[in-house]
Amino acid sequence: MAKKLWGGRFDKETDPLVEKFTRSIQFDHKLAWYDVFGSLFHVDILTQSRYLTQAESTSLADELLKIGKEIQEGVFKEDPNCEDIHTNIQNILENKLGEVALKLHMARSRNDQVVFATKMYCKNTMKNLQTNIEELVLSIDKLLVENDGIIMPGFTHMQHAQPVYLKDYLGTYKKMLLRDAARLEYISINMKITMGAGALAGTPISSEEYSKNVNKIIEELQKNPDWEETSKFMKDFKVESTTNSLDAVSDRDFVIEIISALAIVAMHLSRLSEDLIIWSTQEFDFVEIDEAFCTGSSLMPQKKNPDVLELVRGYAGRLNGNLVSVLTMMKGLPLTYNRDMQLDKEPLFNSFEIVSMELRVLAGLIKTLKFNEPKIEEYLKDESLYATDLVYYLVDRKVPFKQAHTIIGELIKYSITSGKKIKEMSGEKIKEFSDSLNKEEIIKLFDPKKSVESKLSIKR
Ligand code: ARG
């Protein structure tokens, strides 16, 4: 049984099943590096407040940096018997340094520690995710340039609507991703990382001490070549003293905001996937997905399936579930810290992991898409795609819009029921629908390029 951070008031050993049930090390080991960072800050504060001598401070900081290096190098192995990663790191320090390590927990509680480490993890992971988003945006950009002139049928309700540029259609996903990036950035900037809450009521160390000393360590670490790379993300990183210690330990808004922003990213990626799944069907045949991004069937030898895209679509459900689970977990909690809150981490980590993986796999898939231009052009022969342009034509000839809408509606209906294209009808027949319809002129409107270029409201 691993040593606990508590126990003085207990006579009995904890039930083994309770040990297992309450443990979070199996997932919060991901916070190890951030916990070490928090401890380095704390050592600094205790030293400035004279709870630690300079010598004690140095030995604690050295040992913490050693653990941090092991974590960075991937050789740190968490102890699965510890209650959580915070206990694990404290136990290592106690085993290595003995009594001096017992002083480290002065004026701190895991309630504050866990928030600090989780916020730091979020800040770093959101920064990495921004890079993943940028990569996907770049690969969409490449696709847009390669397929610059392609015009395709635009859809509403999945029905033929009006011609649009393929670059505008796919550019929509770029816009969504840029909004996602901005949303994450906003959350990151607004997430205040604080120290000094203690368990809930604050600590005997003054807020001035926290504010004064807490950021020094960042500068020191940035000067240390071993940590230069890893502490880069801390350039704009700022720790503040808490202004409401109860709020500091009981707030999980940042988790909810992040997993909701991630659920939005996943929803966007799911829509993109759905479009590509439909476009890659034999029925549509707009696009070919590269074999490297498809899988086959164990029974039907001819199959080349878009499983990657289907999983992206499927995972969007998981992301929603993660959000709902944390919202539901939080809604009934009285202030301040309650153990329920330990359960915010798996949904948070899981949402980050899924979205990061999706962004990376889609960046590769998108880059290799091949559009079937002749097939897309084939669909543009559908005259109904230009019905709105015919309405605008009549409006330009002083026919009121609603009347023009009805006239063209009747013309299209006749075309469908008679099985005759408008192009095949005689000029006289067309005039029966409206005197203002001149066949020579209107057939020129069945032109994809003319149609898209006549839409002047788009600022390109
Ligand atoms: N592993 C815990 C969590 O993630 C740490 C906090 C435990 N605090 C306590 N007072 N029991 O929430």
CSV table of C-alpha atoms and ligand atoms in Angstrom, one decimal:
chain,number,residue,atom,x,y,z
A,1,MET,CA,0.0,0.0,0.0
A,2,ALA,CA,1.5,3.3,-1.1
A,3,LYS,CA,1.9,6.1,1.5
A,4,LYS,CA,-1.0,8.6,1.6
A,5,LEU,CA,-0.9,12.4,1.9
A,6,TRP,CA,-3.3,12.0,4.8
A,7,GLY,CA,-3.8,9.3,7.5
A,8,GLY,CA,-3.1,10.9,10.9
A,9,ARG,CA,-6.7,10.8,12.1
A,10,PHE,CA,-7.3,7.3,10.8
A,11,ASP,CA,-6.7,4.2,12.9
A,12,LYS,CA,-7.8,1.7,10.3
A,13,GLU,CA,-6.2,0.8,7.0
A,14,THR,CA,-8.3,1.7,3.9
A,15,ASP,CA,-10.3,-1.0,2.4
A,16,PRO,CA,-8.4,-2.3,-0.6
A,17,LEU,CA,-11.5,-1.9,-2.8
A,18,VAL,CA,-11.8,1.7,-1.7
A,19,GLU,CA,-8.1,2.3,-2.5
A,20,LYS,CA,-8.9,1.0,-6.0
A,21,PHE,CA,-12.1,2.8,-6.4
A,22,THR,CA,-10.8,6.3,-5.3
A,23,ARG,CA,-7.6,6.1,-7.3
A,24,SER,CA,-7.0,8.5,-10.2
A,25,ILE,CA,-3.3,7.7,-11.0
A,26,GLN,CA,-4.3,5.5,-13.9
A,27,PHE,CA,-5.3,8.7,-15.8
A,28,ASP,CA,-3.9,11.7,-13.9
A,29,HIS,CA,-0.3,10.5,-14.5
A,30,LYS,CA,-0.7,12.7,-17.6
A,31,LEU,CA,-0.4,15.7,-15.2
A,32,ALA,CA,2.9,14.6,-13.8
A,33,TRP,CA,5.0,17.2,-15.5
A,34,TYR,CA,2.6,20.0,-14.6
A,35,ASP,CA,2.5,18.9,-11.0
A,36,VAL,CA,6.3,19.1,-10.9
A,37,PHE,CA,6.1,22.6,-12.3
A,38,GLY,CA,3.5,23.6,-9.6
A,39,SER,CA,5.7,22.2,-6.9
A,40,LEU,CA,8.7,24.2,-8.2
A,41,PHE,CA,6.5,27.4,-7.9
A,42,HIS,CA,5.5,26.3,-4.5
A,43,VAL,CA,9.1,25.7,-3.3
A,44,ASP,CA,9.9,29.2,-4.5
A,45,ILE,CA,7.1,30.7,-2.6
A,46,LEU,CA,7.8,28.7,0.6
A,47,THR,CA,11.4,29.9,0.4
A,48,GLN,CA,10.6,33.5,-0.1
A,49,SER,CA,8.2,33.3,2.8
A,50,ARG,CA,11.0,31.6,4.9
A,51,TYR,CA,9.2,28.3,5.4
A,52,LEU,CA,12.2,26.7,3.6
A,53,THR,CA,15.9,27.6,3.9
A,54,GLN,CA,17.9,28.2,0.8
A,55,ALA,CA,19.6,24.8,1.1
A,56,GLU,CA,16.2,23.0,1.6
A,57,SER,CA,14.8,24.9,-1.4
A,58,THR,CA,17.8,23.9,-3.6
A,59,SER,CA,17.6,20.3,-2.7
A,60,LEU,CA,13.8,20.2,-3.3
A,61,ALA,CA,14.1,22.1,-6.6
A,62,ASP,CA,16.9,19.9,-7.8
A,63,GLU,CA,15.0,16.7,-7.1
A,64,LEU,CA,11.9,18.1,-8.7
A,65,LEU,CA,13.9,19.0,-11.8
A,66,LYS,CA,15.3,15.5,-11.9
A,67,ILE,CA,11.7,14.0,-11.8
A,68,GLY,CA,10.7,16.6,-14.5
A,69,LYS,CA,13.5,15.5,-16.7
A,70,GLU,CA,12.6,11.8,-16.4
A,71,ILE,CA,9.0,12.8,-17.3
A,72,GLN,CA,10.3,14.7,-20.3
A,73,GLU,CA,12.4,11.8,-21.5
A,74,GLY,CA,9.6,9.4,-21.1
A,75,VAL,CA,11.3,7.2,-18.5
A,76,PHE,CA,9.2,8.3,-15.5
A,77,LYS,CA,7.0,5.4,-14.4
A,78,GLU,CA,4.2,6.3,-12.1
A,79,ASP,CA,3.4,4.1,-9.2
A,80,PRO,CA,0.0,2.6,-9.9
A,81,ASN,CA,-0.6,2.0,-6.1
A,82,CYS,CA,-0.6,5.7,-5.3
A,83,GLU,CA,-3.9,7.5,-4.9
A,84,ASP,CA,-3.0,10.1,-7.6
A,85,ILE,CA,0.0,11.6,-9.3
A,86,HIS,CA,0.3,14.4,-6.7
A,87,THR,CA,0.8,11.7,-4.0
A,88,ASN,CA,3.2,9.8,-6.2
A,89,ILE,CA,5.5,12.8,-6.7
A,90,GLN,CA,5.4,13.7,-3.0
A,91,ASN,CA,6.3,10.1,-2.1
A,92,ILE,CA,9.3,10.1,-4.4
A,93,LEU,CA,10.5,13.3,-2.8
A,94,GLU,CA,10.1,11.9,0.7
A,95,ASN,CA,11.9,8.7,-0.3
A,96,LYS,CA,14.8,10.7,-1.8
A,97,LEU,CA,15.1,13.6,0.6
A,98,GLY,CA,13.5,12.5,3.8
A,99,GLU,CA,12.4,15.2,6.2
A,100,VAL,CA,12.8,18.2,4.0
A,101,ALA,CA,10.2,16.9,1.6
A,102,LEU,CA,7.7,16.8,4.5
A,103,LYS,CA,7.8,20.6,4.5
A,104,LEU,CA,6.7,21.0,0.9
A,105,HIS,CA,3.0,20.5,1.6
A,106,MET,CA,2.9,23.5,3.9
A,107,ALA,CA,0.1,25.8,2.7
A,108,ARG,CA,-1.1,23.7,-0.1
A,109,SER,CA,-3.7,21.1,-0.9
A,110,ARG,CA,-4.3,18.8,-3.8
A,111,ASN,CA,-7.6,20.8,-4.3
A,112,ASP,CA,-5.5,23.7,-5.5
A,113,GLN,CA,-2.7,21.5,-6.9
A,114,VAL,CA,-5.0,19.6,-9.2
A,115,VAL,CA,-6.5,22.8,-10.7
A,116,PHE,CA,-3.1,24.3,-11.3
A,117,ALA,CA,-1.8,21.1,-13.0
A,118,THR,CA,-4.9,20.7,-15.1
A,119,LYS,CA,-5.0,24.3,-16.2
A,120,MET,CA,-1.3,24.1,-17.2
A,121,TYR,CA,-1.9,20.8,-19.1
A,122,CYS,CA,-4.9,22.5,-20.9
A,123,LYS,CA,-2.9,25.5,-21.8
A,124,ASN,CA,-0.1,23.5,-23.3
A,125,THR,CA,-2.3,21.0,-25.0
A,126,MET,CA,-4.5,23.8,-26.5
A,127,LYS,CA,-1.3,25.3,-27.9
A,128,ASN,CA,-0.3,22.0,-29.6
A,129,LEU,CA,-3.9,21.6,-30.9
A,130,GLN,CA,-3.6,25.0,-32.6
A,131,THR,CA,-0.6,23.6,-34.6
A,132,ASN,CA,-2.8,20.6,-35.6
A,133,ILE,CA,-5.6,22.9,-36.7
A,134,GLU,CA,-3.1,25.0,-38.7
A,135,GLU,CA,-1.8,21.9,-40.5
A,136,LEU,CA,-5.3,20.9,-41.5
A,137,VAL,CA,-6.0,24.4,-42.7
A,138,LEU,CA,-2.8,24.3,-44.8
A,139,SER,CA,-3.9,21.0,-46.3
A,140,ILE,CA,-7.3,22.4,-47.2
A,141,ASP,CA,-5.6,25.5,-48.7
A,142,LYS,CA,-3.5,23.2,-50.9
A,143,LEU,CA,-6.6,21.4,-52.1
A,144,LEU,CA,-8.3,24.7,-52.8
A,145,VAL,CA,-5.4,26.0,-54.9
A,146,GLU,CA,-5.2,22.7,-56.8
A,147,ASN,CA,-8.9,22.7,-57.6
A,148,ASP,CA,-9.2,26.5,-58.0
A,149,GLY,CA,-11.6,26.7,-61.0
A,150,ILE,CA,-13.9,23.8,-60.3
A,151,ILE,CA,-17.6,24.7,-60.0
A,152,MET,CA,-20.0,22.2,-58.4
A,153,PRO,CA,-23.7,22.0,-57.6
A,154,GLY,CA,-24.3,23.6,-54.2
A,155,PHE,CA,-26.9,21.9,-52.0
A,156,THR,CA,-29.5,22.9,-49.5
A,157,HIS,CA,-31.5,20.1,-47.8
A,158,MET,CA,-29.1,17.9,-49.9
A,159,GLN,CA,-31.0,18.9,-53.0
A,160,HIS,CA,-29.5,20.7,-56.0
A,161,ALA,CA,-29.6,24.4,-55.2
A,162,GLN,CA,-27.2,26.7,-57.1
A,163,PRO,CA,-23.7,26.3,-58.6
A,164,VAL,CA,-20.9,27.3,-56.3
A,165,TYR,CA,-17.1,27.2,-56.5
A,166,LEU,CA,-15.6,24.1,-54.9
A,167,LYS,CA,-13.1,26.3,-53.3
A,168,ASP,CA,-15.9,28.2,-51.5
A,169,TYR,CA,-17.5,24.9,-50.4
A,170,LEU,CA,-14.3,23.6,-48.9
A,171,GLY,CA,-13.3,27.1,-47.8
A,172,THR,CA,-16.3,26.9,-45.5
A,173,TYR,CA,-14.5,24.2,-43.5
A,174,LYS,CA,-11.4,26.4,-43.4
A,175,LYS,CA,-13.5,29.2,-41.9
A,176,MET,CA,-15.0,26.8,-39.3
A,177,LEU,CA,-11.5,25.7,-38.3
A,178,LEU,CA,-10.2,29.2,-38.0
A,179,ARG,CA,-13.2,30.0,-35.7
A,180,ASP,CA,-12.3,26.9,-33.7
A,181,ALA,CA,-8.7,28.1,-33.3
A,182,ALA,CA,-9.9,31.6,-32.2
A,183,ARG,CA,-12.3,30.0,-29.7
A,184,LEU,CA,-9.5,27.9,-28.1
A,185,GLU,CA,-7.2,30.9,-28.1
A,186,TYR,CA,-9.9,33.0,-26.3
A,187,ILE,CA,-10.4,30.3,-23.7
A,188,SER,CA,-6.7,29.9,-23.1
A,189,ILE,CA,-6.2,33.7,-22.6
A,190,ASN,CA,-9.1,33.9,-20.2
A,191,MET,CA,-8.1,30.9,-18.1
A,192,LYS,CA,-6.5,32.4,-15.0
A,193,ILE,CA,-3.9,30.1,-13.4
A,194,THR,CA,-3.8,30.9,-9.7
A,195,MET,CA,-2.0,29.7,-6.6
A,196,GLY,CA,-2.7,30.3,-2.9
A,197,ALA,CA,-6.2,28.8,-2.5
A,198,GLY,CA,-5.0,26.1,-0.1
A,199,ALA,CA,-7.8,23.6,0.5
A,200,LEU,CA,-10.4,26.3,0.1
A,201,ALA,CA,-9.8,29.1,2.6
A,202,GLY,CA,-6.4,30.5,1.4
A,203,THR,CA,-3.0,30.2,3.1
A,204,PRO,CA,-1.0,32.1,5.7
A,205,ILE,CA,1.3,33.4,2.9
A,206,SER,CA,0.4,36.9,1.7
A,207,SER,CA,-1.0,37.4,-1.8
A,208,GLU,CA,1.9,39.8,-2.4
A,209,GLU,CA,4.3,36.9,-1.9
A,210,TYR,CA,2.5,34.8,-4.4
A,211,SER,CA,2.3,37.6,-7.0
A,212,LYS,CA,5.9,38.7,-6.5
A,213,ASN,CA,7.7,35.4,-6.6
A,214,VAL,CA,5.6,33.1,-8.6
A,215,ASN,CA,6.8,34.1,-12.1
A,216,LYS,CA,10.5,34.1,-11.4
A,217,ILE,CA,10.7,30.4,-11.8
A,218,ILE,CA,9.5,30.6,-15.4
A,219,GLU,CA,12.3,32.9,-16.4
A,220,GLU,CA,14.8,30.7,-14.6
A,221,LEU,CA,13.6,27.6,-16.4
A,222,GLN,CA,13.7,29.3,-19.7
A,223,LYS,CA,17.4,30.0,-19.2
A,224,ASN,CA,18.1,26.4,-18.4
A,225,PRO,CA,19.0,24.6,-21.7
A,226,ASP,CA,17.5,21.3,-20.5
A,227,TRP,CA,14.1,23.0,-20.1
A,228,GLU,CA,14.2,25.5,-22.9
A,229,GLU,CA,12.2,23.5,-25.3
A,230,THR,CA,9.6,22.3,-22.8
A,231,SER,CA,9.1,25.6,-21.2
A,232,LYS,CA,8.6,27.5,-24.5
A,233,PHE,CA,4.9,27.3,-24.3
A,234,MET,CA,5.2,29.2,-21.0
A,235,LYS,CA,6.3,32.4,-22.7
A,236,ASP,CA,2.9,34.0,-22.2
A,237,PHE,CA,2.2,32.0,-19.2
A,238,LYS,CA,1.4,33.9,-16.0
A,239,VAL,CA,0.5,32.7,-12.6
A,240,GLU,CA,-1.6,35.0,-10.3
A,241,SER,CA,-2.4,34.9,-6.7
A,242,THR,CA,-6.0,33.8,-6.1
A,243,THR,CA,-8.7,36.4,-5.6
A,244,ASN,CA,-11.3,34.0,-4.3
A,245,SER,CA,-9.8,30.8,-3.0
A,246,LEU,CA,-13.2,29.0,-2.8
A,247,ASP,CA,-13.8,29.7,-6.4
A,248,ALA,CA,-10.3,28.6,-7.4
A,249,VAL,CA,-10.8,25.1,-6.0
A,250,SER,CA,-14.4,24.6,-7.0
A,251,ASP,CA,-14.4,26.0,-10.5
A,252,ARG,CA,-14.3,23.7,-13.5
A,253,ASP,CA,-15.7,26.1,-16.0
A,254,PHE,CA,-12.4,26.0,-17.9
A,255,VAL,CA,-12.8,22.2,-18.4
A,256,ILE,CA,-16.4,22.6,-19.6
A,257,GLU,CA,-15.4,25.5,-21.9
A,258,ILE,CA,-12.6,23.5,-23.4
A,259,ILE,CA,-14.5,20.3,-24.0
A,260,SER,CA,-17.3,22.3,-25.4
A,261,ALA,CA,-14.9,24.0,-27.9
A,262,LEU,CA,-13.5,20.6,-28.7
A,263,ALA,CA,-17.0,19.2,-29.2
A,264,ILE,CA,-17.5,22.0,-31.7
A,265,VAL,CA,-14.3,21.1,-33.5
A,266,ALA,CA,-15.4,17.5,-33.7
A,267,MET,CA,-18.8,18.5,-35.0
A,268,HIS,CA,-17.1,20.5,-37.8
A,269,LEU,CA,-14.8,17.6,-38.6
A,270,SER,CA,-17.8,15.3,-38.6
A,271,ARG,CA,-19.6,17.5,-41.1
A,272,LEU,CA,-16.6,17.6,-43.4
A,273,SER,CA,-16.3,13.8,-43.1
A,274,GLU,CA,-20.0,13.4,-44.0
A,275,ASP,CA,-19.6,15.6,-47.1
A,276,LEU,CA,-16.6,13.5,-48.2
A,277,ILE,CA,-18.4,10.2,-47.5
A,278,ILE,CA,-21.3,11.2,-49.7
A,279,TRP,CA,-19.1,12.6,-52.4
A,280,SER,CA,-17.0,9.5,-52.6
A,281,THR,CA,-20.0,7.2,-53.1
A,282,GLN,CA,-20.4,5.6,-56.6
A,283,GLU,CA,-23.7,7.5,-56.8
A,284,PHE,CA,-22.0,10.9,-56.5
A,285,ASP,CA,-18.5,10.1,-57.6
A,286,PHE,CA,-17.2,13.6,-57.0
A,287,VAL,CA,-14.0,12.6,-55.2
A,288,GLU,CA,-11.6,9.8,-54.8
A,289,ILE,CA,-10.1,9.1,-51.4
A,290,ASP,CA,-6.5,7.9,-51.5
A,291,GLU,CA,-6.1,4.2,-50.7
A,292,ALA,CA,-3.8,5.0,-47.8
A,293,PHE,CA,-6.8,6.5,-46.0
A,294,CYS,CA,-9.3,3.7,-46.7
A,295,THR,CA,-9.9,0.2,-45.5
A,296,GLY,CA,-11.3,-2.9,-47.1
A,297,SER,CA,-13.8,-5.6,-46.3
A,298,SER,CA,-13.0,-9.1,-45.0
A,299,LEU,CA,-15.8,-10.5,-47.1
A,300,MET,CA,-16.4,-8.3,-50.2
A,301,PRO,CA,-13.1,-8.1,-52.1
A,302,GLN,CA,-14.2,-5.0,-54.2
A,303,LYS,CA,-14.7,-2.7,-51.2
A,304,LYS,CA,-12.7,0.4,-50.5
A,305,ASN,CA,-14.4,2.0,-47.5
A,306,PRO,CA,-14.1,5.5,-46.0
A,307,ASP,CA,-13.7,4.2,-42.4
A,308,VAL,CA,-11.5,7.0,-41.3
A,309,LEU,CA,-14.2,9.5,-42.1
A,310,GLU,CA,-16.8,7.3,-40.5
A,311,LEU,CA,-14.8,7.2,-37.3
A,312,VAL,CA,-14.4,11.0,-37.3
A,313,ARG,CA,-18.2,11.2,-37.7
A,314,GLY,CA,-18.7,8.6,-34.9
A,315,TYR,CA,-16.3,10.2,-32.5
A,316,ALA,CA,-18.3,13.5,-32.6
A,317,GLY,CA,-20.8,11.6,-30.4
A,318,ARG,CA,-18.1,10.7,-27.9
A,319,LEU,CA,-17.1,14.4,-27.7
A,320,ASN,CA,-20.7,15.4,-27.0
A,321,GLY,CA,-20.9,12.6,-24.3
A,322,ASN,CA,-17.7,13.9,-22.6
A,323,LEU,CA,-19.2,17.4,-22.4
A,324,VAL,CA,-22.5,16.2,-21.1
A,325,SER,CA,-20.7,14.0,-18.5
A,326,VAL,CA,-18.8,16.9,-17.0
A,327,LEU,CA,-21.7,19.3,-17.1
A,328,THR,CA,-23.9,16.7,-15.4
A,329,MET,CA,-21.2,15.9,-12.8
A,330,MET,CA,-20.8,19.5,-11.9
A,331,LYS,CA,-24.4,20.7,-11.8
A,332,GLY,CA,-25.4,19.5,-8.3
A,333,LEU,CA,-22.1,20.1,-6.5
A,334,PRO,CA,-22.1,22.3,-3.4
A,335,LEU,CA,-19.0,24.5,-2.9
A,336,THR,CA,-16.2,23.8,-2.8
A,337,TYR,CA,-14.1,20.8,-3.8
A,338,ASN,CA,-15.9,17.5,-4.0
A,339,ARG,CA,-14.3,14.2,-5.0
A,340,ASP,CA,-16.7,14.0,-7.9
A,341,MET,CA,-14.5,16.6,-9.6
A,342,GLN,CA,-11.8,14.0,-10.0
A,343,LEU,CA,-13.9,12.6,-12.8
A,344,ASP,CA,-13.4,15.7,-15.1
A,345,LYS,CA,-10.1,14.4,-16.3
A,346,GLU,CA,-10.9,11.4,-18.4
A,347,PRO,CA,-13.4,13.3,-20.5
A,348,LEU,CA,-11.0,16.2,-20.8
A,349,PHE,CA,-8.0,14.1,-21.8
A,350,ASN,CA,-10.1,11.9,-24.1
A,351,SER,CA,-11.6,14.9,-25.9
A,352,PHE,CA,-8.1,16.4,-26.5
A,353,GLU,CA,-6.7,13.1,-27.7
A,354,ILE,CA,-9.5,12.3,-30.1
A,355,VAL,CA,-9.6,15.8,-31.7
A,356,SER,CA,-5.8,16.0,-32.1
A,357,MET,CA,-5.8,12.6,-33.8
A,358,GLU,CA,-8.7,13.6,-36.1
A,359,LEU,CA,-7.0,16.8,-37.1
A,360,ARG,CA,-3.8,15.0,-38.0
A,361,VAL,CA,-5.4,12.1,-39.9
A,362,LEU,CA,-7.6,14.5,-41.8
A,363,ALA,CA,-4.7,16.7,-42.8
A,364,GLY,CA,-3.2,13.7,-44.5
A,365,LEU,CA,-6.4,12.5,-46.1
A,366,ILE,CA,-7.4,15.9,-47.4
A,367,LYS,CA,-4.1,16.5,-49.1
A,368,THR,CA,-4.5,13.4,-51.2
A,369,LEU,CA,-8.1,13.9,-52.4
A,370,LYS,CA,-8.6,13.7,-56.2
A,371,PHE,CA,-11.7,15.5,-57.6
A,372,ASN,CA,-13.5,14.0,-60.6
A,373,GLU,CA,-13.9,17.1,-62.6
A,374,PRO,CA,-15.7,15.6,-65.6
A,375,LYS,CA,-18.3,14.0,-63.3
A,376,ILE,CA,-18.9,17.2,-61.4
A,377,GLU,CA,-19.3,19.1,-64.7
A,378,GLU,CA,-21.9,16.5,-65.7
A,379,TYR,CA,-24.1,17.4,-62.8
A,380,LEU,CA,-23.9,21.1,-63.7
A,381,LYS,CA,-25.9,20.3,-66.8
A,382,ASP,CA,-29.0,20.2,-64.5
A,383,GLU,CA,-31.0,23.2,-65.6
A,384,SER,CA,-32.7,23.5,-62.3
A,385,LEU,CA,-29.5,24.8,-60.8
A,386,TYR,CA,-30.0,28.0,-62.8
A,387,ALA,CA,-33.6,28.5,-61.9
A,388,THR,CA,-32.8,31.3,-59.5
A,389,ASP,CA,-30.7,33.0,-62.2
A,390,LEU,CA,-33.8,32.9,-64.4
A,391,VAL,CA,-35.8,34.6,-61.7
A,392,TYR,CA,-33.2,37.3,-61.4
A,393,TYR,CA,-33.3,37.7,-65.2
A,394,LEU,CA,-37.1,38.4,-65.0
A,395,VAL,CA,-36.7,40.7,-62.1
A,396,ASP,CA,-34.2,42.7,-64.2
A,397,ARG,CA,-37.0,43.0,-66.7
A,398,LYS,CA,-39.3,44.5,-64.1
A,399,VAL,CA,-41.2,41.4,-63.2
A,400,PRO,CA,-41.9,41.5,-59.4
A,401,PHE,CA,-39.8,38.8,-57.6
A,402,LYS,CA,-42.7,36.6,-56.4
A,403,GLN,CA,-44.3,36.6,-59.8
A,404,ALA,CA,-41.0,35.8,-61.4
A,405,HIS,CA,-40.5,32.9,-58.9
A,406,THR,CA,-43.9,31.5,-59.8
A,407,ILE,CA,-43.3,31.8,-63.6
A,408,ILE,CA,-39.9,30.0,-63.4
A,409,GLY,CA,-41.4,27.4,-61.0
A,410,GLU,CA,-44.1,26.7,-63.6
A,411,LEU,CA,-41.5,26.5,-66.4
A,412,ILE,CA,-39.4,24.0,-64.4
A,413,LYS,CA,-42.5,21.9,-63.5
A,414,TYR,CA,-43.4,21.8,-67.2
A,415,SER,CA,-39.8,20.7,-68.0
A,416,ILE,CA,-40.0,17.9,-65.5
A,417,THR,CA,-43.5,16.6,-66.5
A,418,SER,CA,-42.8,16.9,-70.2
A,419,GLY,CA,-39.3,15.4,-69.9
A,420,LYS,CA,-38.1,18.3,-72.1
A,421,LYS,CA,-35.1,20.4,-71.2
A,422,ILE,CA,-35.7,24.2,-71.4
A,423,LYS,CA,-33.0,24.3,-74.0
A,424,GLU,CA,-35.0,21.9,-76.1
A,425,MET,CA,-38.3,23.9,-75.9
A,426,SER,CA,-39.2,26.3,-78.7
A,427,GLY,CA,-39.0,30.1,-78.1
A,428,GLU,CA,-42.8,30.4,-78.4
A,429,LYS,CA,-43.4,27.7,-75.8
A,430,ILE,CA,-41.1,29.5,-73.4
A,431,LYS,CA,-42.9,32.7,-74.0
A,432,GLU,CA,-46.2,31.1,-72.9
A,433,PHE,CA,-44.8,31.3,-69.4
A,434,SER,CA,-43.9,35.0,-69.7
A,435,ASP,CA,-43.5,37.4,-72.5
A,436,SER,CA,-40.3,38.6,-70.9
A,437,LEU,CA,-38.6,35.3,-71.4
A,438,ASN,CA,-36.3,35.3,-74.4
A,439,LYS,CA,-35.0,31.9,-75.3
A,440,GLU,CA,-31.7,33.1,-76.9
A,441,GLU,CA,-31.0,35.1,-73.8
A,442,ILE,CA,-32.0,32.7,-71.1
A,443,ILE,CA,-30.1,29.7,-72.4
A,444,LYS,CA,-26.9,31.7,-72.0
A,445,LEU,CA,-27.7,31.7,-68.3
A,446,PHE,CA,-27.2,27.9,-68.1
A,447,ASP,CA,-23.6,28.6,-67.6
A,448,PRO,CA,-21.9,27.6,-64.3
A,449,LYS,CA,-19.2,30.2,-64.5
A,450,LYS,CA,-21.6,33.0,-65.4
A,451,SER,CA,-23.9,31.9,-62.5
A,452,VAL,CA,-21.2,32.0,-59.8
A,453,GLU,CA,-19.6,35.2,-61.1
A,454,SER,CA,-23.0,37.0,-61.1
A,455,LYS,CA,-23.1,36.7,-57.3
A,456,LEU,CA,-21.4,39.9,-56.3
A,457,SER,CA,-22.2,39.9,-52.6
A,458,ILE,CA,-19.2,37.7,-51.8
A,459,LYS,CA,-16.1,39.7,-50.8
A,460,ARG,CA,-13.3,37.6,-52.2
B,1,ARG,N1,-7.0,13.2,-7.4
B,1,ARG,C1,-7.8,14.2,-6.9
B,1,ARG,C2,-8.6,14.9,-8.0
B,1,ARG,O1,-8.2,14.7,-9.2
B,1,ARG,C3,-7.0,15.1,-6.1
B,1,ARG,C4,-7.7,15.9,-5.1
B,1,ARG,C5,-8.0,15.1,-3.9
B,1,ARG,N2,-8.4,16.0,-2.9
B,1,ARG,C6,-8.9,15.6,-1.7
B,1,ARG,N3,-9.1,16.5,-0.8
B,1,ARG,N4,-9.4,14.4,-1.6
B,1,ARG,O2,-9.5,15.6,-7.8
